[in-house]
Short mmCIF file of C-alpha atoms in Angstrom, two decimals:
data_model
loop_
_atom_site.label_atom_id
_atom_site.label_comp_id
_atom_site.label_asym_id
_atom_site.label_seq_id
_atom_site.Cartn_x
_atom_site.Cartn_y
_atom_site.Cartn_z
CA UNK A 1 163.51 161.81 134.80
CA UNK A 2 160.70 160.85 131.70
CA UNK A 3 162.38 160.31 128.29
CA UNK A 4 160.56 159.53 125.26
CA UNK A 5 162.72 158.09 122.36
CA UNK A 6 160.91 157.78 119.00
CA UNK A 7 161.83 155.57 115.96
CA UNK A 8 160.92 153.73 113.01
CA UNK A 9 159.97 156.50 110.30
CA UNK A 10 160.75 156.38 107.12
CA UNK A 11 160.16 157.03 103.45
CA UNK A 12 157.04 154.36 102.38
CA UNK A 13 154.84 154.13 99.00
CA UNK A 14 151.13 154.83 99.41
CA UNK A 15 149.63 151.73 100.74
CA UNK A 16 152.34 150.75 102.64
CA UNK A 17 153.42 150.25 105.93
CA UNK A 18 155.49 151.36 108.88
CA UNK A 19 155.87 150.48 112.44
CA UNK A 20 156.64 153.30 114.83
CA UNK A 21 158.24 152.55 118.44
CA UNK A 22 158.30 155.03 121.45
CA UNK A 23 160.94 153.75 124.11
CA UNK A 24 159.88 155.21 127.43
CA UNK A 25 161.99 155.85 130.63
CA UNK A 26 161.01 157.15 133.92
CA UNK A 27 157.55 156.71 135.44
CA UNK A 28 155.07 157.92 133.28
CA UNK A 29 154.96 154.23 131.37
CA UNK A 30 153.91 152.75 134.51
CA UNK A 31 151.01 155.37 135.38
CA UNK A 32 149.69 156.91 132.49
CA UNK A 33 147.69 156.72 129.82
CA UNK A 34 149.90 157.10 126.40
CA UNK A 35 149.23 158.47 122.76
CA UNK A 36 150.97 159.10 119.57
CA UNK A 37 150.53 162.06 117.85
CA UNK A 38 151.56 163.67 114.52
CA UNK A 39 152.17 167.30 113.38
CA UNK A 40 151.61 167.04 109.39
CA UNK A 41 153.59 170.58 107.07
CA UNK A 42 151.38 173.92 108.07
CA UNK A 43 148.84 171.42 110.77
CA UNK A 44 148.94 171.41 114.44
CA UNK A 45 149.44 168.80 116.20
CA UNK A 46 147.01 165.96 116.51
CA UNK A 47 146.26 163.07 118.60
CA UNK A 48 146.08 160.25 116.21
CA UNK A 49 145.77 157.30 118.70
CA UNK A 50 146.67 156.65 122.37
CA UNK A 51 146.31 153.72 124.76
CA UNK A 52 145.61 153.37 128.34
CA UNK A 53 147.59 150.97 130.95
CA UNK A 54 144.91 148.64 130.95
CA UNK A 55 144.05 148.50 127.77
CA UNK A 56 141.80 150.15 126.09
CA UNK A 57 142.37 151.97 122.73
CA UNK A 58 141.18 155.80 121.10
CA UNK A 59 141.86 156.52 117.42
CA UNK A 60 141.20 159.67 115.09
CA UNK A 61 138.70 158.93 112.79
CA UNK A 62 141.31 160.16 110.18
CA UNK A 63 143.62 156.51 110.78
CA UNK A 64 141.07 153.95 112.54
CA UNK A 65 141.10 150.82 110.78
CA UNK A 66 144.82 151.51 109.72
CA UNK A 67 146.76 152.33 112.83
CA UNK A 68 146.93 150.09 115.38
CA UNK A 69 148.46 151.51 118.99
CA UNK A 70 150.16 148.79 121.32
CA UNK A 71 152.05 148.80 125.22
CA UNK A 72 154.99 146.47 125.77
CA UNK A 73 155.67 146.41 129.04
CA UNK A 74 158.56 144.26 129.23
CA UNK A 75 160.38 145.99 126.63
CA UNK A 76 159.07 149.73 128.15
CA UNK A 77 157.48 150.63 124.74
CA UNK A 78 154.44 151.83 123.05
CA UNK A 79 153.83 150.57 119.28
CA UNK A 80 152.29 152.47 116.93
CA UNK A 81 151.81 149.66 113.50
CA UNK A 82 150.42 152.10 110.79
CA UNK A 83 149.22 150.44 107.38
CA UNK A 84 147.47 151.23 104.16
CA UNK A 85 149.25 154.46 104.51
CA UNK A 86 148.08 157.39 102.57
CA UNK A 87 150.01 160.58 101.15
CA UNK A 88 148.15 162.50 104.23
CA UNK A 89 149.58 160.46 106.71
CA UNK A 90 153.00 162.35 106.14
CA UNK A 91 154.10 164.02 109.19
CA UNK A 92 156.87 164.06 112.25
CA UNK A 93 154.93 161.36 114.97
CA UNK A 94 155.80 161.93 118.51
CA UNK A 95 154.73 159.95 121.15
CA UNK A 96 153.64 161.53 124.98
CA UNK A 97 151.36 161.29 127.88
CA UNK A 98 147.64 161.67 127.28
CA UNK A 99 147.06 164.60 127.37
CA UNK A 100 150.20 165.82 126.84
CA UNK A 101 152.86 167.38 129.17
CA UNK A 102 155.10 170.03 127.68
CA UNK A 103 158.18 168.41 128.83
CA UNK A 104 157.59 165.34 127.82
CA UNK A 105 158.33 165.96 123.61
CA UNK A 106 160.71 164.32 122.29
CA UNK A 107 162.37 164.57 118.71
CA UNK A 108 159.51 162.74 117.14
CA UNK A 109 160.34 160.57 113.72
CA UNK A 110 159.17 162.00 110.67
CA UNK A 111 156.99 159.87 108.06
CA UNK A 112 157.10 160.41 104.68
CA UNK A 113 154.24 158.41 102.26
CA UNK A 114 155.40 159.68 99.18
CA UNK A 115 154.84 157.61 95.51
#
């Protein structure tokens, strides 16, 4: 059974920094590629970066050159270090297969960049 466990929001100052972890169970960190996503007050949900099992990264235009999106495999995680953050960058981040399988979301962690 997959379970995605997200962490490491918080309450940060424009400009700053946060560094998001997505502990994954199951098979899907073995097999599939894997993205973090973000669902910002009144937006949809949006792919903001996601990473394959070999590798190679995608970001949104909207956080490329901030956000950077990393696989541990020994530790079963995927990263998500997110700096120079900006008062748009406020949002609940939840991690999941790319693309996305319903069952898969978890509680997400909510950022808040707020001065």
């Amino acid at each position: 059974q997959v379970q995605l466990v997200e962490s490491g929001g918080g309450l940060v100052q424009p400009g700053g920094s946060l560094r998001l972890s997505c502990a994954a169970s199951g098979s899907i960190f073995s097999i599939n590629r894997m993205g973090w996503y973000r669902q910002g007050p009144g937006k949809e949900r949006e792919l903001v970066a996601s990473i394959s099992i070999y590798g190679p990264t995608n970001y949104a235009d909207s956080v490329k050159g901030r956000f950077t999106i990393s696989r541990n495999h020994a530790k079963k995680t995927i990263d998500l270090q997110m700096n120079s953050l900006k008062l748009e960058d406020t949002a609940v981040y939840y991690c999941n297969r790319d693309p996305p399988l319903q069952e898969y979301w978890g509680e997400g962690t909510p950022v808040t960049v707020s001065s």
